[in-house]
Short mmCIF file of C-alpha atoms and ligand atoms in Angstrom, two decimals:
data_model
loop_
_atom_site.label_atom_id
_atom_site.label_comp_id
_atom_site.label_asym_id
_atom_site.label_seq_id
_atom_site.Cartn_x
_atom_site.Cartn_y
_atom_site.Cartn_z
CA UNK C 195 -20.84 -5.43 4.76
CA UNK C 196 -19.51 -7.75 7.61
CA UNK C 197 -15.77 -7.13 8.44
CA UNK C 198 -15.04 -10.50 9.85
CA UNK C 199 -11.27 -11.43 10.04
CA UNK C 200 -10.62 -12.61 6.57
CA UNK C 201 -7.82 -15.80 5.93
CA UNK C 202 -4.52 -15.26 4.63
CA UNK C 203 -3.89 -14.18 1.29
CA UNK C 204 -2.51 -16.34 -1.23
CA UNK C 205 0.97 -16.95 -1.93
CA UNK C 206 2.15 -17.99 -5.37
CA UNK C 207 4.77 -18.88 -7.89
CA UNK C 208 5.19 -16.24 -10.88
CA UNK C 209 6.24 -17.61 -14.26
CA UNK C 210 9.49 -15.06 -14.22
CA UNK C 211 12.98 -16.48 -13.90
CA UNK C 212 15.04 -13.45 -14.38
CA UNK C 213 18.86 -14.35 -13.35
CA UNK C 214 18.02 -17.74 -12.11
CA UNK C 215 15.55 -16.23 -8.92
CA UNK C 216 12.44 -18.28 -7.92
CA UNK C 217 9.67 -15.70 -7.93
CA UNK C 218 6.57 -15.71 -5.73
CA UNK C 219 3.53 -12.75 -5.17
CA UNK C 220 1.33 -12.54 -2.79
CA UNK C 221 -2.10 -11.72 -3.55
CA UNK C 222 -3.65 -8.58 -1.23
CA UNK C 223 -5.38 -7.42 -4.49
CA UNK C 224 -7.81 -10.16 -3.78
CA UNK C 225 -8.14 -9.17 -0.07
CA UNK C 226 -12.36 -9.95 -0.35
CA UNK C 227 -13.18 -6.20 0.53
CA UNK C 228 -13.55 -3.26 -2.20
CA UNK C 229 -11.30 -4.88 -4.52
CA UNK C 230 -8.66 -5.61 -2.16
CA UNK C 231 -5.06 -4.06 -1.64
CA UNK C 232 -3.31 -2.94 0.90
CA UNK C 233 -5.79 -0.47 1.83
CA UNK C 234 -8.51 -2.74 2.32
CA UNK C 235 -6.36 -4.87 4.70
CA UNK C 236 -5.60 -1.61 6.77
CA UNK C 237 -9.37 -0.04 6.73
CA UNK C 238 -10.69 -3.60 8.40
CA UNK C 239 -8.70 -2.30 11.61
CA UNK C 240 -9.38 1.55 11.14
CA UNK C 241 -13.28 0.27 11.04
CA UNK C 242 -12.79 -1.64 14.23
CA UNK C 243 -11.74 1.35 15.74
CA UNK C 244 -14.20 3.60 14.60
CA UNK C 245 -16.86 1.09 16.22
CA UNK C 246 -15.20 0.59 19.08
CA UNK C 247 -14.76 4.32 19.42
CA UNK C 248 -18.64 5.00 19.00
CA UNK C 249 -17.21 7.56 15.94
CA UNK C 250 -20.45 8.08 13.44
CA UNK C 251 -18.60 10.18 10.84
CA UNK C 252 -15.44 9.57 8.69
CA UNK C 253 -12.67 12.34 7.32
CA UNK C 254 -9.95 11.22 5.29
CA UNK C 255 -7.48 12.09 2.50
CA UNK C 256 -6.20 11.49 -0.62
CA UNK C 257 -5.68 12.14 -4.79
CA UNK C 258 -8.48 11.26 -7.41
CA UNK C 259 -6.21 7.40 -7.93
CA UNK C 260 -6.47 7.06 -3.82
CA UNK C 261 -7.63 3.58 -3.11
CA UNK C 262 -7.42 4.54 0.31
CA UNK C 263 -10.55 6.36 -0.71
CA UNK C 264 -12.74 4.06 -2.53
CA UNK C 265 -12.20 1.66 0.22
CA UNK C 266 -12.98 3.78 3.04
CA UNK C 267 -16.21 5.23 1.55
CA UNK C 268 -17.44 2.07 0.28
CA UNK C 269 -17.34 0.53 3.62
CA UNK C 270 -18.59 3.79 5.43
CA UNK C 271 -21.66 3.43 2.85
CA UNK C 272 -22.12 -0.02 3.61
CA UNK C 273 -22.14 0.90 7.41
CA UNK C 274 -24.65 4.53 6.96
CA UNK C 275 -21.48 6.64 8.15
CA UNK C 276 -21.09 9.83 6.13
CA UNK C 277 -17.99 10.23 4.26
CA UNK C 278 -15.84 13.07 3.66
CA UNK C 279 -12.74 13.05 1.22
CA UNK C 280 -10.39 15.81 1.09
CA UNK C 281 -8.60 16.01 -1.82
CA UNK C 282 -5.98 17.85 -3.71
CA UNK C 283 -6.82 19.97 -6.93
CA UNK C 284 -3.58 19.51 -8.59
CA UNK C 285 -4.57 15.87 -8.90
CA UNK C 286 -7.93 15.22 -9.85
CA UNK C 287 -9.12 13.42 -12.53
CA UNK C 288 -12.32 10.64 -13.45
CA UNK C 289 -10.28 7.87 -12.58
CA UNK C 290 -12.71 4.63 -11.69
CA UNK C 291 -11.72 4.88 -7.80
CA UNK C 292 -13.43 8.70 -8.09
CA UNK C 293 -16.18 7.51 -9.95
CA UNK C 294 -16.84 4.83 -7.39
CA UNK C 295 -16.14 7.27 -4.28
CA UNK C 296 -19.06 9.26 -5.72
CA UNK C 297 -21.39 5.88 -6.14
CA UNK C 298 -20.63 5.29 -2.51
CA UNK C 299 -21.88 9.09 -1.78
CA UNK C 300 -18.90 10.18 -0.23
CA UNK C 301 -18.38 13.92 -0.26
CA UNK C 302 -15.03 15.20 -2.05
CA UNK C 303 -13.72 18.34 -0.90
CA UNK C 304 -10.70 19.96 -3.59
CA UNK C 305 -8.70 22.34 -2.30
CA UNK C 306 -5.09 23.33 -3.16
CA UNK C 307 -2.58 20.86 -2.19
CA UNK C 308 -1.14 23.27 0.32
CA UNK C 309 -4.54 23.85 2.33
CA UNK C 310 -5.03 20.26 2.89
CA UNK C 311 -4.00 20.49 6.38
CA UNK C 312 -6.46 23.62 7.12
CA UNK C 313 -9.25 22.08 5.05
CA UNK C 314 -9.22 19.40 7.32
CA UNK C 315 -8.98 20.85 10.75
CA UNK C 316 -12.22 23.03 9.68
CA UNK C 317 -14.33 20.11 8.37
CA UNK C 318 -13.67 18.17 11.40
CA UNK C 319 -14.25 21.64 13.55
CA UNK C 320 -17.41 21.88 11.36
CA UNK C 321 -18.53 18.03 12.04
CA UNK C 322 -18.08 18.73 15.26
CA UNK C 323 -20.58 21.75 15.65
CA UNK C 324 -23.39 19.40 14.14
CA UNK C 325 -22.95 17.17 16.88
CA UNK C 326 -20.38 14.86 14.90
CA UNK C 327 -17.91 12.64 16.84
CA UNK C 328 -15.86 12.19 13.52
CA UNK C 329 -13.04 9.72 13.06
CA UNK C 330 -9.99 11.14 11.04
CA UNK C 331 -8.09 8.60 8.93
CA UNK C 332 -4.61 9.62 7.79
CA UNK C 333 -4.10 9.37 3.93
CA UNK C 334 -3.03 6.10 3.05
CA UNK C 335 -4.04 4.47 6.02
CA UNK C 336 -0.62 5.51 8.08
CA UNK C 337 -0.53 5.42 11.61
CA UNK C 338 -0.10 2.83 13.89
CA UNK C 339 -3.75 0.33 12.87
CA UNK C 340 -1.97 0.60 9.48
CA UNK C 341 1.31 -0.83 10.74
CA UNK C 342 -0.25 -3.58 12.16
CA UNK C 343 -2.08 -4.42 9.49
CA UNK C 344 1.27 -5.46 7.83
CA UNK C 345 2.57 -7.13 10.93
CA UNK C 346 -0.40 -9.07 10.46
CA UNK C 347 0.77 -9.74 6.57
CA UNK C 348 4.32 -10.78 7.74
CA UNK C 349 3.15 -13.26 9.97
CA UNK C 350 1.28 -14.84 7.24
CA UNK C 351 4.16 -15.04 5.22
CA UNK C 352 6.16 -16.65 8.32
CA UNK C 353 3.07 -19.28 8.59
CA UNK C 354 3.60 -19.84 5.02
CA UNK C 355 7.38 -20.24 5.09
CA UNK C 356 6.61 -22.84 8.16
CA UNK C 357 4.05 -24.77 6.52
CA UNK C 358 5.84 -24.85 3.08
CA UNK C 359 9.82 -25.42 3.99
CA UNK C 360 10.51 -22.22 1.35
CA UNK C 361 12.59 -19.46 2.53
CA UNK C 362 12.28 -15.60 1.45
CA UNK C 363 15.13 -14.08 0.91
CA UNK C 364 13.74 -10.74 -0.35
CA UNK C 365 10.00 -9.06 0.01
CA UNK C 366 9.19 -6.31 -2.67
CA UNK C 367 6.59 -3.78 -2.94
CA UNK C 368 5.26 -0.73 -4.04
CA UNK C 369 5.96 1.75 -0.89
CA UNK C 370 4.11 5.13 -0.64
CA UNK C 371 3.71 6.22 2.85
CA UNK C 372 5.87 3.73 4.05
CA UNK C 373 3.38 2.38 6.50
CA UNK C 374 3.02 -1.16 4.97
CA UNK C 375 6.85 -1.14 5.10
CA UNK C 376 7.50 0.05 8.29
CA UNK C 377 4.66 -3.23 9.70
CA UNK C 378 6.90 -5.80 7.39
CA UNK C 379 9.40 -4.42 9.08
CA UNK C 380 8.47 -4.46 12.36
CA UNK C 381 7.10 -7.81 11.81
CA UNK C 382 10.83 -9.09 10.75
CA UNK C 383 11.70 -7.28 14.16
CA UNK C 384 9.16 -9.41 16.40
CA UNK C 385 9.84 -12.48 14.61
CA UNK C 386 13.95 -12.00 15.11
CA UNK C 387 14.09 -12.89 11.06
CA UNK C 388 16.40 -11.67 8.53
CA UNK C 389 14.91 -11.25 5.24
CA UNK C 390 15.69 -8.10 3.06
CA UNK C 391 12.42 -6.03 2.71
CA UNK C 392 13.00 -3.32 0.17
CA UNK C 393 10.16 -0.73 -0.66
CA UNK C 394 9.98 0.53 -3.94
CA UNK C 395 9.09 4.32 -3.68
CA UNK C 396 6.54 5.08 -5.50
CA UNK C 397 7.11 8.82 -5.20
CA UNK C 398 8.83 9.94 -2.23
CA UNK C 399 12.72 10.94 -2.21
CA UNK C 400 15.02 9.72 0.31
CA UNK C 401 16.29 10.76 2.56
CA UNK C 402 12.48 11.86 3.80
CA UNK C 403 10.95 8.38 2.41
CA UNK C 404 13.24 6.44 4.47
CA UNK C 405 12.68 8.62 7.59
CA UNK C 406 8.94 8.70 7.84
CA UNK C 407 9.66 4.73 7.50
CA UNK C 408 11.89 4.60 10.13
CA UNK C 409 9.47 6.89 12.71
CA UNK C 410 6.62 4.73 11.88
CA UNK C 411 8.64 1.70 13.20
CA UNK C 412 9.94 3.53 16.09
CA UNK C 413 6.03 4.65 16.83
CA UNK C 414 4.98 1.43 16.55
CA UNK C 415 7.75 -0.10 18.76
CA UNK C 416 7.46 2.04 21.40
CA UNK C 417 6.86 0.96 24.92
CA UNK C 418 8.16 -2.31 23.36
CA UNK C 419 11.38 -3.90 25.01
CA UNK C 420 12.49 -4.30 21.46
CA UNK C 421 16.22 -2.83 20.42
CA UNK C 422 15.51 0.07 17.76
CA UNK C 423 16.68 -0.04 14.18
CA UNK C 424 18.57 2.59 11.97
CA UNK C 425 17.89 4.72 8.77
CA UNK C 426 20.45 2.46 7.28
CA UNK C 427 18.55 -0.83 8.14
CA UNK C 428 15.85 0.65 5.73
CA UNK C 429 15.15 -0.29 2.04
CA UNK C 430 13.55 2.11 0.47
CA UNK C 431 14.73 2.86 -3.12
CA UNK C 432 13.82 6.12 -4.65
CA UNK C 433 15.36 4.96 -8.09
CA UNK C 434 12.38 4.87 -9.91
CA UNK C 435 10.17 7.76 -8.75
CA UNK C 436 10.69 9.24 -12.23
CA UNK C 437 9.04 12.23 -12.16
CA UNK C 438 7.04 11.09 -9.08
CA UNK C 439 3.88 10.09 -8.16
CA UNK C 440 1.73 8.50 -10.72
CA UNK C 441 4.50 8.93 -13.47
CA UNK C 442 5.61 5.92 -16.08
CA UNK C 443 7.46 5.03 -18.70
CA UNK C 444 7.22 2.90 -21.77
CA UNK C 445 9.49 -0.02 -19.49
CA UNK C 446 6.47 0.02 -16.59
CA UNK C 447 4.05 -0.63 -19.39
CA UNK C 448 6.02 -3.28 -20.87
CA UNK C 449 6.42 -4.93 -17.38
CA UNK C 450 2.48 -4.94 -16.60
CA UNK C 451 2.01 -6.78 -19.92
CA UNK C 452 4.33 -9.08 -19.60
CA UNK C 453 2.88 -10.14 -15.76
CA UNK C 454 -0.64 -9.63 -17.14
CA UNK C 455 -0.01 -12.65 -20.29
CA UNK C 456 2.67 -14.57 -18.33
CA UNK C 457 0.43 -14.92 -15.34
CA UNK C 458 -2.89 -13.44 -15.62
CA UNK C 459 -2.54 -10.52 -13.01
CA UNK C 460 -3.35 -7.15 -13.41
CA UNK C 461 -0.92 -4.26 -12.29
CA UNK C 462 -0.95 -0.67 -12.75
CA UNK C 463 1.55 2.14 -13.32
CA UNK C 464 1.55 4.10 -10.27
CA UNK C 465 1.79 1.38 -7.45
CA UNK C 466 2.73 -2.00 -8.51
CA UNK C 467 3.60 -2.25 -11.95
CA UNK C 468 5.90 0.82 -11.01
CA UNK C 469 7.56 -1.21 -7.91
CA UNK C 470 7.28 -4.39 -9.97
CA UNK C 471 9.35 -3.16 -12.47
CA UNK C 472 11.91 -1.31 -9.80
CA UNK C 473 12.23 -4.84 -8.78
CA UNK C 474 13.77 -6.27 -11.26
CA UNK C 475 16.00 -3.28 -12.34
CA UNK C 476 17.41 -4.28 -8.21
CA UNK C 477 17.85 -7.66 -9.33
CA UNK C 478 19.46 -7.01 -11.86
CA UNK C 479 21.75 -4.14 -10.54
CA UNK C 480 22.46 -6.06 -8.05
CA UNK C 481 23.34 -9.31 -9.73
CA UNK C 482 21.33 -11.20 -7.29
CA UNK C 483 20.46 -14.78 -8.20
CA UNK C 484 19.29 -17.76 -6.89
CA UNK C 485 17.39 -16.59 -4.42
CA UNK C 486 13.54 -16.60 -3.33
CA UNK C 487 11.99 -13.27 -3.51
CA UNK C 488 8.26 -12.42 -2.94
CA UNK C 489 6.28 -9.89 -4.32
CA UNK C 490 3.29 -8.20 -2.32
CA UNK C 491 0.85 -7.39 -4.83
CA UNK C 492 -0.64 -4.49 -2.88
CA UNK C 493 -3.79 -3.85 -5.29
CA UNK C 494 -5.28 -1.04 -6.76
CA UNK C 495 -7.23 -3.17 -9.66
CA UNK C 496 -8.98 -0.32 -10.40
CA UNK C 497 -6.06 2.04 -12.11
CA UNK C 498 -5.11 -1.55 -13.84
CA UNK C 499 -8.16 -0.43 -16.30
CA UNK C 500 -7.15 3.49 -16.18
CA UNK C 501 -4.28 2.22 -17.86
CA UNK C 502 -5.76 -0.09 -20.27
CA UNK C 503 -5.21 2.10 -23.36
CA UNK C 504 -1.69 2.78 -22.84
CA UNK C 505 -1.49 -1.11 -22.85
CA UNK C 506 -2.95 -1.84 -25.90
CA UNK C 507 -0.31 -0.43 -28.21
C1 PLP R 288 -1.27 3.01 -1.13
C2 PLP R 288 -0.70 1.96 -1.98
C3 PLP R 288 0.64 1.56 -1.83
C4 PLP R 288 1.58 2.19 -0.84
O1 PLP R 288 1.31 1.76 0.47
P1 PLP R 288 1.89 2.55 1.71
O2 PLP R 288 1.48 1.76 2.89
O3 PLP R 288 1.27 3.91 1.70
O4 PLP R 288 3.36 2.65 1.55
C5 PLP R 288 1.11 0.53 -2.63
N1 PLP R 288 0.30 -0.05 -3.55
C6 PLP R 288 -0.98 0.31 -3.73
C7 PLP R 288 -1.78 -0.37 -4.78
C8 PLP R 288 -1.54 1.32 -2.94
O5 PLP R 288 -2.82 1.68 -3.13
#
């Protein structure tokens, strides 16, 4: 697999009108890695980094629906890098991204949710007594290479607004860690822009979802002459965690059908359909109308087809 710089991602129109709003997504599911997503976008700079840091091994972390995962072992396969995924026990089931992680050969290690941090510090401690220099990816992608992976993504959507005379007035998505938040964000802050960026949490409770945000910006920002922002500046809405993370109800599912016929995109309930849906209960809350608001299809095609029965009713 080459990892060369891929274009921007397409922005569209969305056959949805709801109170008189223009709708438009933009399309990082078909990022041209591993099925794309938001993941993808951040792993293309995490694999820099591993090459430029001579690193031959790769640890990372995440649940059995982690595309995090998938991505990251199917480009450490295509590279000969072994691959180890820690994972929790309380969530672990044959989704398609586990199936694939074990096609790509990457080793899954379950322990209890609470011994993740241990379980990690010894397999990297073990690595390194074989004469490992392994490279330790956060879950998720967070950390700073993850950030600017969606500063990247906000300047595309600037160069789009430029080339195109439209004008965001909202950006929505599905926010987890809060890392491709906290790059739109600090994006918005670079550019001097004003747009509303609201994350949709798609499991996290404020006031600690809005606070890892916020530190990711301020990590990011550092040692930049930039003026720093507040907790209060942040959007992230915890109003439709439900019963957290990868938890629906019979609404999401409606609102993935309805994209999938009206426009031929695939969502899925624990990441976009979920934020997708949290969307438009804003909108409407919020009476907004009028206005252009874009939604960042942040992938995760995979879980689309997890989902597929509970669509079919
Ligand atoms: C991980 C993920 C998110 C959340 O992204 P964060 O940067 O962790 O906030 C959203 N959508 C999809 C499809 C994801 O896989």
């Amino acid at each position: 697999m080459f990892l060369e710089k891929f274009g921007p991602t397409q922005i569209q129109r969305l056959d949805e009108n709801l109170n008189g709003n223009k709708f438009y997504i933009k399309r990082d599911d078909l990022i041209p890695v591993s099925f794309g997503g938001n993941k993808a976008r951040k792993a293309v700079l995490f694999f820099n980094d591993i090459f430029s840091k001579g690193a031959d091994c790769v640890v990372t972390y995440g649940s059995s629906s982690s595309n995090h995962c998938r991505i990251i072992s199917n480009i450490a396969a295509s590279k000969g890098l072994p691959c180890y995924i820690i994972s929790p026990l309380e969530n672990s089931s044959q989704t398609f991204n586990r199936k694939m992680v074990q096609i790509f050969g990457a080793k899954v290690i379950l322990c209890p949710v609470s011994e993740i941090k241990d379980k990690i510090s010894e397999q990297l401690e073990v690595l390194k007594l074989q004469g490992y220099n392994p490279y330790f990816i956060q879950g998720g992608g967070h950390g700073n290479l993850g950030t600017q992976a969606y500063v990247d993504a906000y300047n595309e959507i600037k160069a789009f607004e430029n080339n195109t005379g439209i004008h965001f007035d909202y950006i929505f998505f599905a926010s987890g860690t809060g890392t491709t938040q906290a790059g739109l964000i600090c994006g918005q802050i670079i550019n001097g822009d004003d747009k509303r960026i609201v994350g949709i949490s798609i499991a996290r409770k404020n006031p600690y979802g809005k606070q890892v945000v916020l530190d990711s910006v301020n990590e990011f920002l550092l040692n930049k002459d930039i003026e720093k922002i507040k907790l209060d500046d942040i959007y992230f809405f915890d109003d439709y965690v439900l019963d957290g993370y990868g938890s629906y109800n019979p609404s999401i599912i409606k609102t993935i059908k309805k994209v999938l016929i009206q426009n031929g995109i695939p969502m899925d309930s624990t990441y976009t359909g979920k934020a997708f849906y949290g969307m438009e209960e804003y909108v409407k809350k919020n009476e907004i109308s009028g206005k252009n608001i874009l939604f960042i299809h942040t992938g995760g095609v995979p879980l689309f087809f997890d989902n597929l029965e509970a669509l079919m009713n």
